[in-house]
Coordinates of C-alpha atoms in Angstrom, one line a residue:
M1283 CA 7.4 52.4 -6.0
S1284 CA 9.8 49.7 -6.0
D1285 CA 12.7 50.0 -8.5
L1286 CA 13.9 46.5 -7.8
P1287 CA 14.2 43.9 -10.8
H1288 CA 11.1 42.0 -11.4
R1289 CA 12.1 38.2 -10.5
P1290 CA 10.1 36.0 -12.2
A1291 CA 7.9 33.0 -10.7
P1292 CA 9.9 30.2 -10.6
R1293 CA 9.2 27.4 -12.4
A1294 CA 9.2 23.4 -11.9
V1295 CA 9.0 20.7 -14.4
V1296 CA 7.6 17.1 -13.8
I1297 CA 9.4 14.0 -15.4
G1298 CA 7.0 11.2 -15.7
G1299 CA 2.5 11.5 -15.3
S1300 CA 3.1 8.5 -12.7
M1301 CA 0.5 8.8 -9.7
A1302 CA 3.7 10.0 -8.3
G1303 CA 4.4 12.6 -10.7
M1304 CA 1.1 13.7 -10.1
L1305 CA 1.4 14.2 -6.7
A1306 CA 4.4 16.0 -6.9
A1307 CA 3.2 18.5 -9.0
A1308 CA 0.1 19.0 -6.7
A1309 CA 2.4 19.4 -3.7
V1310 CA 4.0 22.8 -5.8
A1311 CA 1.6 24.1 -7.8
D1312 CA 1.0 26.8 -5.2
L1313 CA 4.1 27.2 -4.6
V1314 CA 6.0 27.8 -8.3
G1315 CA 4.5 30.2 -11.0
S1316 CA 3.8 27.0 -12.8
V1317 CA 4.6 23.4 -13.4
E1318 CA 4.9 21.1 -16.2
I1319 CA 4.2 17.3 -16.4
I1320 CA 6.3 15.2 -19.1
D1321 CA 5.7 11.4 -19.9
A1322 CA 6.9 9.5 -23.0
H1323 CA 3.5 8.1 -23.5
E1324 CA 0.0 9.6 -23.8
L1325 CA -2.3 10.0 -20.9
P1326 CA -5.6 8.5 -21.0
E1327 CA -8.2 11.0 -20.2
G1328 CA -10.4 8.8 -18.5
P1329 CA -10.3 5.4 -16.6
E1330 CA -7.8 4.1 -18.9
P1331 CA -4.9 2.2 -18.9
R1332 CA -1.8 3.7 -19.2
T1333 CA 1.1 3.1 -21.4
G1334 CA 3.8 2.2 -18.7
V1335 CA 2.7 0.9 -15.6
P1336 CA 2.6 -2.8 -15.9
Q1337 CA 1.6 -3.4 -12.4
A1338 CA -1.7 -1.3 -12.8
V1339 CA -2.7 -4.9 -14.2
H1340 CA -2.3 -6.3 -9.9
I1341 CA -4.0 -5.4 -7.2
H1342 CA -4.0 -2.3 -5.8
L1343 CA -5.0 -0.2 -2.0
L1344 CA -4.5 2.8 -0.4
Q1345 CA -3.3 2.7 3.1
T1346 CA -4.5 5.1 5.6
G1347 CA -1.1 7.1 5.6
G1348 CA -1.4 7.5 1.7
I1349 CA -5.1 8.3 2.5
E1350 CA -4.5 11.5 4.3
A1351 CA -1.8 12.6 2.0
I1352 CA -3.8 12.8 -1.1
E1353 CA -6.3 14.1 0.8
E1354 CA -4.4 16.8 2.3
L1355 CA -2.8 17.7 -1.4
L1356 CA -5.4 17.4 -3.1
P1357 CA -8.8 17.8 -0.7
G1358 CA -12.3 16.0 -1.6
S1359 CA -10.3 13.1 -4.3
V1360 CA -11.6 10.9 -1.9
D1361 CA -15.0 12.2 -1.9
V1362 CA -14.5 12.2 -5.8
L1363 CA -13.0 8.1 -5.7
L1364 CA -15.2 7.2 -3.2
A1365 CA -18.3 8.3 -5.4
A1366 CA -16.7 6.6 -8.6
G1367 CA -17.0 3.4 -7.0
A1368 CA -13.9 2.7 -5.3
H1369 CA -14.3 1.3 -1.5
R1370 CA -13.7 2.5 2.2
I1371 CA -12.6 -0.2 4.2
P1372 CA -12.6 -0.3 7.8
V1373 CA -9.4 -2.1 9.5
T1374 CA -9.7 -4.9 10.7
T1375 CA -13.1 -5.2 10.7
N1376 CA -13.7 -5.8 6.7
M1377 CA -10.9 -7.8 6.4
L1378 CA -10.9 -11.5 6.2
V1379 CA -6.9 -12.2 6.8
Y1380 CA -4.8 -16.0 6.9
A1381 CA -1.5 -14.8 8.5
P1382 CA 0.9 -17.4 9.1
E1383 CA 0.2 -17.0 12.8
G1384 CA -3.2 -17.5 11.8
W1385 CA -6.1 -15.8 11.4
Y1386 CA -6.8 -12.9 12.0
R1387 CA -10.0 -11.4 14.3
R1388 CA -12.9 -8.6 12.9
W1389 CA -12.5 -6.4 15.8
T1390 CA -15.8 -4.0 15.1
R1391 CA -13.6 -1.0 16.2
A1392 CA -12.0 -0.1 13.2
T1393 CA -8.8 1.9 14.1
H1394 CA -7.5 3.1 9.8
S1395 CA -8.8 2.4 7.0
L1396 CA -8.0 1.3 3.4
I1397 CA -9.3 2.2 0.1
T1398 CA -9.6 -0.5 -3.0
A1399 CA -10.6 0.2 -6.4
S1400 CA -8.4 -0.7 -9.8
R1401 CA -5.4 1.4 -10.6
D1402 CA -6.7 2.9 -13.6
L1403 CA -9.5 4.5 -11.7
T1404 CA -7.4 5.9 -8.3
D1405 CA -4.8 7.6 -11.2
S1406 CA -7.4 8.6 -13.6
V1407 CA -9.2 10.4 -10.3
V1408 CA -5.7 11.7 -8.8
R1409 CA -4.8 13.2 -12.5
A1410 CA -7.9 14.7 -13.2
Q1411 CA -7.9 16.7 -10.0
V1412 CA -3.9 17.9 -10.1
L1413 CA -4.7 19.3 -13.8
K1414 CA -8.0 21.0 -13.0
H1415 CA -5.1 23.2 -11.1
A1416 CA -4.7 26.4 -13.1
R1417 CA -1.1 26.6 -13.5
V1418 CA -0.7 22.8 -14.5
S1419 CA -0.1 21.6 -17.3
A1420 CA 0.5 18.2 -18.9
R1421 CA 2.7 17.1 -22.3
S1422 CA 2.8 13.9 -23.4
H1423 CA 4.8 11.4 -26.2
T1424 CA 7.7 14.0 -24.5
K1425 CA 10.6 11.7 -23.2
A1426 CA 13.4 13.4 -20.4
V1427 CA 16.9 12.3 -22.5
G1428 CA 19.5 14.5 -19.7
L1429 CA 19.8 17.1 -17.2
L1430 CA 20.9 20.7 -17.9
G1431 CA 23.2 22.2 -15.2
S1432 CA 26.3 21.2 -13.4
R1433 CA 26.9 19.2 -10.3
D1434 CA 26.2 21.9 -8.2
R1435 CA 22.9 23.2 -9.8
I1436 CA 20.3 21.5 -12.1
T1437 CA 19.0 24.3 -14.6
G1438 CA 16.4 21.9 -16.8
V1439 CA 16.0 19.2 -18.7
R1440 CA 16.7 18.3 -22.5
V1441 CA 13.5 16.5 -23.8
R1442 CA 12.7 14.3 -27.2
N1443 CA 9.8 15.7 -28.8
S1444 CA 7.3 13.1 -30.1
D1445 CA 8.6 14.7 -34.1
G1446 CA 11.6 13.4 -32.7
T1447 CA 14.0 16.3 -32.3
E1448 CA 15.2 17.4 -29.0
S1449 CA 14.9 21.1 -27.3
E1450 CA 15.3 21.9 -23.8
L1451 CA 13.1 23.0 -20.6
R1452 CA 14.6 25.5 -18.4
A1453 CA 12.9 25.6 -14.6
E1454 CA 13.9 26.0 -11.5
L1455 CA 12.9 22.6 -10.1
I1456 CA 13.5 19.3 -11.4
V1457 CA 11.1 17.0 -10.3
D1458 CA 11.7 13.1 -11.2
A1459 CA 8.7 10.5 -11.1
S1460 CA 9.9 8.7 -13.9
G1461 CA 9.7 5.5 -11.9
R1462 CA 11.8 2.6 -12.0
A1463 CA 13.2 3.1 -14.9
S1464 CA 14.6 6.6 -14.0
R1465 CA 18.2 7.8 -16.0
T1466 CA 19.1 10.2 -12.4
P1467 CA 22.3 7.7 -11.5
Q1468 CA 23.5 7.5 -15.4
W1469 CA 22.8 11.8 -15.5
L1470 CA 24.3 12.0 -11.9
T1471 CA 27.6 10.6 -13.2
G1472 CA 27.5 12.3 -16.1
L1473 CA 27.9 15.2 -13.9
G1474 CA 30.6 14.3 -11.9
I1475 CA 28.6 13.1 -9.0
N1476 CA 29.6 9.1 -7.5
G1477 CA 29.0 6.9 -4.8
L1478 CA 25.4 6.5 -5.4
R1479 CA 24.6 3.3 -3.1
E1480 CA 21.9 0.7 -4.3
D1481 CA 19.9 -1.8 -2.7
R1482 CA 18.3 -4.8 -4.3
I1483 CA 16.2 -7.1 -2.4
D1484 CA 14.2 -9.4 -4.5
S1485 CA 12.4 -12.6 -3.2
G1486 CA 11.7 -13.3 -6.7
L1487 CA 7.7 -13.6 -6.6
V1488 CA 5.8 -13.2 -9.5
Y1489 CA 2.4 -12.0 -10.0
A1490 CA -0.4 -13.2 -12.1
S1491 CA -3.9 -11.2 -11.7
R1492 CA -7.4 -10.6 -13.7
F1493 CA -10.8 -9.2 -12.6
Y1494 CA -13.9 -10.9 -12.3
R1495 CA -17.5 -10.4 -11.9
A1496 CA -18.4 -10.4 -8.2
P1497 CA -21.4 -12.9 -7.8
L1498 CA -22.7 -10.8 -5.7
P1499 CA -22.8 -6.8 -4.4
T1500 CA -20.0 -6.2 -3.6
R1501 CA -20.9 -3.0 -0.8
D1502 CA -20.0 -4.3 2.0
W1503 CA -17.3 -7.1 0.9
P1504 CA -14.0 -7.4 3.1
V1505 CA -10.4 -7.6 1.9
V1506 CA -9.4 -11.2 1.8
A1507 CA -6.1 -11.8 1.8
V1508 CA -4.0 -15.6 2.5
Q1509 CA -0.4 -14.6 3.3
A1510 CA 2.6 -16.4 2.6
D1511 CA 4.7 -18.5 5.4
P1512 CA 8.4 -17.6 4.8
S1513 CA 9.5 -20.8 7.5
A1514 CA 6.6 -23.4 5.9
P1515 CA 8.7 -25.7 3.1
G1516 CA 8.2 -25.7 -0.2
P1517 CA 7.7 -22.3 -2.1
A1518 CA 6.3 -19.2 -0.5
K1519 CA 2.1 -18.5 -2.1
S1520 CA 0.5 -16.0 -1.2
G1521 CA -3.4 -13.9 -2.9
G1522 CA -5.9 -11.3 -2.4
I1523 CA -9.1 -10.1 -3.5
L1524 CA -10.3 -6.7 -3.3
P1525 CA -13.8 -5.5 -4.6
I1526 CA -13.2 -2.9 -6.9
E1527 CA -15.2 -0.3 -9.1
G1528 CA -17.9 -2.0 -11.3
G1529 CA -19.6 -4.7 -8.4
R1530 CA -16.1 -6.6 -9.7
W1531 CA -13.5 -8.2 -7.6
H1532 CA -9.6 -7.6 -8.1
V1533 CA -7.7 -11.5 -7.4
S1534 CA -4.3 -11.4 -7.4
V1535 CA -2.1 -15.0 -6.8
M1536 CA 1.5 -14.6 -6.4
G1537 CA 4.7 -17.4 -6.1
T1538 CA 8.3 -17.9 -5.3
P1539 CA 10.6 -19.5 -7.4
G1540 CA 9.0 -22.9 -7.8
G1541 CA 5.8 -21.4 -7.4
H1542 CA 5.2 -19.5 -9.7
P1543 CA 1.6 -18.8 -11.1
T1544 CA 1.3 -18.9 -14.7
S1545 CA -1.0 -16.5 -17.6
D1546 CA -2.7 -19.9 -18.1
A1547 CA -6.0 -19.2 -17.2
E1548 CA -7.6 -22.6 -16.5
A1549 CA -4.7 -22.8 -14.0
F1550 CA -5.5 -19.7 -11.9
E1551 CA -8.0 -21.5 -8.9
P1552 CA -6.4 -24.6 -8.6
F1553 CA -3.5 -22.3 -8.2
A1554 CA -5.3 -20.6 -5.8
R1555 CA -6.8 -23.8 -4.3
T1556 CA -2.6 -24.7 -3.3
L1557 CA -2.5 -21.5 -1.0
R1558 CA -2.2 -22.1 3.1
H1559 CA -5.9 -21.8 2.9
P1560 CA -8.2 -22.6 0.0
I1561 CA -10.7 -19.7 0.9
M1562 CA -9.7 -17.8 -2.3
A1563 CA -10.4 -20.5 -4.5
D1564 CA -13.7 -21.1 -3.2
L1565 CA -14.7 -17.4 -3.6
I1566 CA -13.6 -17.3 -7.1
K1567 CA -14.9 -20.9 -8.1
A1568 CA -18.5 -18.9 -8.6
A1569 CA -17.9 -15.8 -10.2
E1570 CA -17.2 -14.6 -13.9
P1571 CA -14.0 -14.2 -15.1
L1572 CA -13.8 -10.8 -17.6
T1573 CA -10.2 -11.0 -18.3
D1574 CA -7.2 -12.8 -19.2
V1575 CA -4.4 -13.6 -16.7
R1576 CA -1.3 -11.2 -16.8
V1577 CA 1.5 -12.1 -15.3
T1578 CA 4.5 -9.3 -14.2
H1579 CA 7.9 -10.7 -12.7
S1580 CA 8.9 -7.4 -11.5
T1581 CA 8.9 -7.2 -7.9
A1582 CA 11.9 -6.4 -6.5
N1583 CA 12.8 -3.7 -3.6
R1584 CA 15.0 -1.9 -5.3
R1585 CA 16.3 1.6 -3.3
L1586 CA 18.4 3.8 -4.6
Y1587 CA 20.4 6.3 -1.3
F1588 CA 19.4 9.9 -3.1
E1589 CA 19.8 11.5 0.4
R1590 CA 23.0 9.7 1.5
L1591 CA 25.4 11.5 -1.6
S1592 CA 28.1 13.7 -0.5
T1593 CA 26.7 16.6 -2.5
W1594 CA 23.8 16.9 -4.5
P1595 CA 22.7 19.8 -7.0
D1596 CA 20.4 22.3 -6.1
G1597 CA 17.0 22.2 -8.4
L1598 CA 17.0 18.6 -8.1
V1599 CA 14.8 16.4 -6.5
V1600 CA 14.0 12.4 -7.0
L1601 CA 10.7 10.7 -5.8
G1602 CA 8.1 7.2 -6.1
D1603 CA 9.7 4.4 -7.6
S1604 CA 12.4 6.4 -8.9
A1605 CA 14.0 6.9 -5.2
A1606 CA 12.4 3.0 -4.2
A1607 CA 10.2 1.0 -5.5
F1608 CA 8.5 -1.9 -3.5
N1609 CA 7.9 -5.3 -3.9
P1610 CA 3.9 -4.9 -4.6
V1611 CA 2.4 -7.1 -2.1
Y1612 CA 2.7 -5.5 0.6
G1613 CA 0.8 -2.1 -1.1
H1614 CA 2.8 0.8 0.4
G1615 CA 3.7 2.0 -3.3
I1616 CA 0.9 4.8 -3.6
S1617 CA 1.4 5.5 -0.5
V1618 CA 5.0 6.3 0.1
A1619 CA 4.7 8.9 -3.1
A1620 CA 1.8 10.6 -1.5
Q1621 CA 4.1 11.3 1.4
G1622 CA 6.9 11.9 -0.5
A1623 CA 5.1 14.6 -2.1
L1624 CA 3.9 15.8 1.2
A1625 CA 7.6 16.1 2.1
L1626 CA 8.5 18.3 -0.8
R1627 CA 5.8 21.0 0.0
A1628 CA 6.5 21.2 3.1
A1629 CA 10.6 21.7 2.3
L1630 CA 9.4 23.8 -0.9
S1631 CA 7.3 25.8 1.4
T1632 CA 10.3 27.8 2.7
G1633 CA 11.3 28.7 -1.1
L1634 CA 13.8 27.4 -3.4
S1635 CA 16.9 28.9 -1.4
A1636 CA 20.7 27.2 -1.1
G1637 CA 20.0 23.8 -0.1
F1638 CA 16.5 23.0 -0.2
A1639 CA 16.7 19.9 -2.7
R1640 CA 19.3 18.2 -0.1
R1641 CA 16.3 19.0 2.7
A1642 CA 13.8 18.0 0.9
Q1643 CA 15.4 14.6 -0.7
R1644 CA 16.2 13.9 3.0
A1645 CA 13.0 14.4 4.0
I1646 CA 11.7 11.8 1.2
G1647 CA 13.9 9.6 2.1
R1648 CA 12.6 9.4 5.7
R1649 CA 9.2 9.0 4.4
I1650 CA 10.4 5.6 2.3
D1651 CA 11.9 3.9 5.4
T1652 CA 9.1 2.7 6.9
A1653 CA 7.7 0.6 4.5
W1654 CA 11.5 -0.1 3.3
A1655 CA 12.0 -1.6 6.9
L1656 CA 8.4 -3.8 5.9
A1657 CA 9.1 -4.6 2.9
V1658 CA 12.5 -6.1 3.4
G1659 CA 12.3 -7.2 6.8
T1660 CA 9.5 -9.5 5.4
D1661 CA 11.2 -10.8 2.2
V1662 CA 15.1 -11.8 3.4
H1663 CA 13.4 -14.3 5.4
F1664 CA 12.1 -15.7 2.0
S1665 CA 14.8 -19.0 0.8
T1666 CA 14.4 -17.8 -2.7
T1667 CA 15.7 -14.1 -2.2
T1668 CA 18.2 -12.6 -3.5
G1669 CA 20.5 -9.6 -2.7
R1670 CA 20.8 -9.9 1.2
H1671 CA 20.2 -12.7 3.6
P1672 CA 18.8 -12.4 7.6
N1673 CA 21.7 -11.8 10.0
L1674 CA 21.1 -11.9 13.9
A1675 CA 19.5 -9.2 14.3
D1676 CA 17.3 -9.9 11.5
R1677 CA 15.8 -13.5 12.8
L1678 CA 15.0 -12.2 16.4
L1679 CA 13.2 -9.2 15.2
H1680 CA 11.6 -11.4 12.7
R1681 CA 10.8 -14.1 15.4
Y1682 CA 9.3 -11.4 18.1
V1683 CA 7.0 -9.5 15.2
S1684 CA 5.7 -13.1 14.9
R1685 CA 5.1 -13.8 18.2
L1686 CA 3.4 -9.9 18.1
S1687 CA 1.6 -11.2 15.8
R1688 CA 0.3 -14.2 17.0
T1689 CA -0.9 -12.0 19.4
A1690 CA -2.7 -9.9 17.2
T1691 CA -4.9 -13.1 15.8
G1692 CA -6.2 -12.5 19.8
S1693 CA -5.7 -9.3 21.8
F1694 CA -7.1 -6.0 20.2
N1695 CA -3.7 -3.9 21.7
A1696 CA -1.7 -6.1 19.6
A1697 CA -3.5 -6.1 16.4
T1698 CA -3.5 -2.2 16.5
A1699 CA 0.4 -1.5 17.3
L1700 CA 0.8 -4.1 14.2
T1701 CA -1.7 -1.9 12.0
D1702 CA -0.6 1.7 12.8
V1703 CA 2.8 0.5 11.5
L1704 CA 1.1 -1.4 8.2
A1705 CA -0.8 2.2 8.0
L1706 CA 2.3 3.9 7.8
Q1707 CA 1.1 6.2 10.5
A1708 CA 3.9 4.7 12.6
S1709 CA 7.4 3.6 12.2
P1710 CA 8.3 0.3 13.6
A1711 CA 10.0 1.3 16.6
S1712 CA 7.0 1.4 18.0
L1713 CA 6.4 -1.9 17.7
V1714 CA 9.4 -2.8 20.6
T1715 CA 7.8 0.2 23.0
P1716 CA 7.4 -1.3 26.9
G1717 CA 3.8 -1.7 26.1
T1718 CA 3.9 -3.4 23.2
V1719 CA 6.5 -6.2 24.1
L1720 CA 4.6 -6.5 27.5
T1721 CA 1.3 -7.4 25.3
A1722 CA 3.6 -9.3 23.3
A1723 CA 4.9 -11.1 25.8
R1724 CA 1.4 -12.0 27.1
G1725 CA 0.2 -13.8 24.2
P1726 CA -3.4 -13.5 22.9
L1727 CA -6.4 -13.5 25.4
R1728 CA -8.7 -15.1 23.1
R1729 CA -8.1 -18.4 21.9
P1730 CA -6.5 -19.1 18.0
L1731 CA -9.4 -18.8 14.8
D1732 CA -9.4 -22.6 13.3
R1733 CA -11.3 -21.2 10.2
P1734 CA -12.4 -18.0 8.6
N1735 CA -15.2 -16.3 10.0
S1736 CA -18.3 -14.9 7.6
P1737 CA -17.1 -12.6 4.8
C1738 CA -20.3 -10.3 5.9
L1739 CA -20.8 -8.3 8.7
S1740 CA -24.0 -5.5 7.5
A1741 CA -27.5 -7.3 7.3
T1742 CA -27.4 -6.1 3.9
C1743 CA -24.4 -8.1 2.7
W1744 CA -25.3 -11.1 5.0
E1745 CA -28.8 -11.4 3.1
A1746 CA -27.1 -11.4 -0.1
W1747 CA -24.3 -13.9 1.3
A1748 CA -26.5 -16.4 1.8
N1749 CA -29.1 -16.1 -1.1
S1750 CA -25.8 -16.2 -4.1
P1751 CA -24.3 -19.0 -5.1
L1752 CA -21.8 -18.4 -2.7
G1753 CA -23.5 -19.3 0.6
P1754 CA -21.4 -20.3 3.5
A1755 CA -21.6 -24.0 2.5
T1756 CA -19.4 -23.6 0.1
I1757 CA -16.1 -21.8 1.8
H1758 CA -14.0 -24.4 3.2
G1759 CA -14.4 -24.5 7.0
M1760 CA -16.3 -21.0 7.4
R1761 CA -18.4 -20.9 10.7
R1762 CA -21.8 -21.0 9.8
Q1763 CA -22.5 -20.5 13.8
P1764 CA -20.8 -16.5 14.7
T1765 CA -19.2 -17.2 18.3
P1766 CA -19.0 -14.0 20.8
E1767 CA -16.0 -13.1 20.7
R1768 CA -15.6 -10.5 23.7
T1769 CA -14.0 -13.7 26.4
W1770 CA -13.2 -13.0 30.2
S1771 CA -9.6 -12.7 29.7
S1772 CA -10.4 -9.6 27.5
L1773 CA -11.8 -8.1 30.6
R1774 CA -7.8 -7.2 30.4
E1775 CA -7.9 -4.9 27.5
T1776 CA -11.3 -3.2 28.4
R1777 CA -10.6 0.3 29.7
S1778 CA -13.8 1.9 31.4
R1779 CA -14.7 4.3 34.2
S1780 CA -14.7 1.6 36.7
A1781 CA -13.7 -1.8 37.5
T1782 CA -18.1 -2.3 37.6
D1783 CA -18.4 -1.2 34.4
R1784 CA -15.8 -2.8 32.6
W1785 CA -18.1 -7.2 34.6
N1786 CA -21.3 -5.2 33.5
N1787 CA -20.1 -4.8 30.0
Q1788 CA -18.7 -7.7 29.5
L1789 CA -21.6 -9.2 30.3
L1790 CA -24.0 -7.4 28.0
S1791 CA -21.3 -8.0 25.1
V1792 CA -21.2 -12.2 25.7
R1793 CA -25.0 -12.2 25.8
V1794 CA -26.1 -10.0 23.3
S1795 CA -22.8 -10.0 21.1
R1796 CA -22.8 -13.2 18.6
R1797 CA -21.9 -12.9 15.5
F1798 CA -18.6 -10.8 15.2
D1799 CA -15.6 -10.0 16.9
Q1800 CA -15.5 -7.0 19.2
A1801 CA -13.5 -4.3 20.0
P1802 CA -12.8 -3.4 23.6
R1803 CA -14.0 0.4 23.9
R1804 CA -11.5 3.0 25.2

């Protein structure tokens, strides 16, 4: 028998019962002795609103990178979410997107997928999966008020309990996932750690959202989005409709200063009609509003560069909105938090050794980089943006990405290059590889669409659509007779075993495919 003294398993405390906090607990649960999640508010039992999440009333989606990260952290969670009514949306197959460069085509070969659901449902599924773990517990109505330890090592957190008393929670690992209201910057200053850099880029975007009862079954219904054009005169406006659980649509409209939406329910549909295309207004006109309109002004991109501090204490990690919060219009927040939690787990897999926390924080920073570049790289070009203005490099890159986006309206390869990055599965650097640059230089191989295609791909959806109050005639400019998407120019993108095969495949596709976009076979 060994005479070595027994060392108790390390304990972790997670500040915040947010999505980031739950995923952080899932990341470390198998690598420590116990995890306690503390939250200043009540944690709901089911898919109910959670206090302190104002953005929950606005549209949310999970990108492919986030879906895969959550599934790796919590195997089976995606199936539970889908069984509860969430929708898996193939990209770009089941998307009607009007970009500044035009309508994106609905390629039948999907390269990625999104999951759409209410934020309350997504939170509840992840929360239930995490709290089933034997080593994880949660304590509501408990607010973190300070860190314990020194500038070299954090040894716990001071909390204020529901009765107003304060106590100390000792732990070898503290994870701050408390969100935009995080106090970690002030706590670090109190420990003598200074020099934290913060970037805040704010386009002034305001969100207005409400839930609708869809006028037809939502199975196979697409994501609908009208994007803002930074180069257009006047306030930038955009919006989106997501199919979610319960036969509902979740609808959000957005506008920059001078074009803000309001909480006036009577003004919601008219505002949607002022977007660059009236498709959203045409759709919601026949839908039944289920809620009032909720408005949010907090949409700034904010990043704290903890990973760049010259001094970082062992035992402390910051992730989620506590480290970086994004303009929600880009739909990256939850996915970045999930990828950050995976980075935390990878760093912890070698143990709580000296320097672990710094390594983890730097890895989390790298997961933030792509989404940050995407959000800021777009928002700086709006005339209303504060915090940073585009320099020459920004303008040149924006022109190139706009060229690539225009190419993507008629090129499967260009569309895939863009969606690889938007799905958080490739870095923005992948957009300037020689092959992608050549694709952009060629331009679109098919003529731009001058109007949206039908929202339905499946026969079931089409029948429901045609027989509903939302028949094709109700949509401004809707294509009623689908056209073949395979054209002779797309031969240059098709890669088959032989030139003869390619030619025959094209002839067959043009004759047979009379309804929707077709992706080239690879």
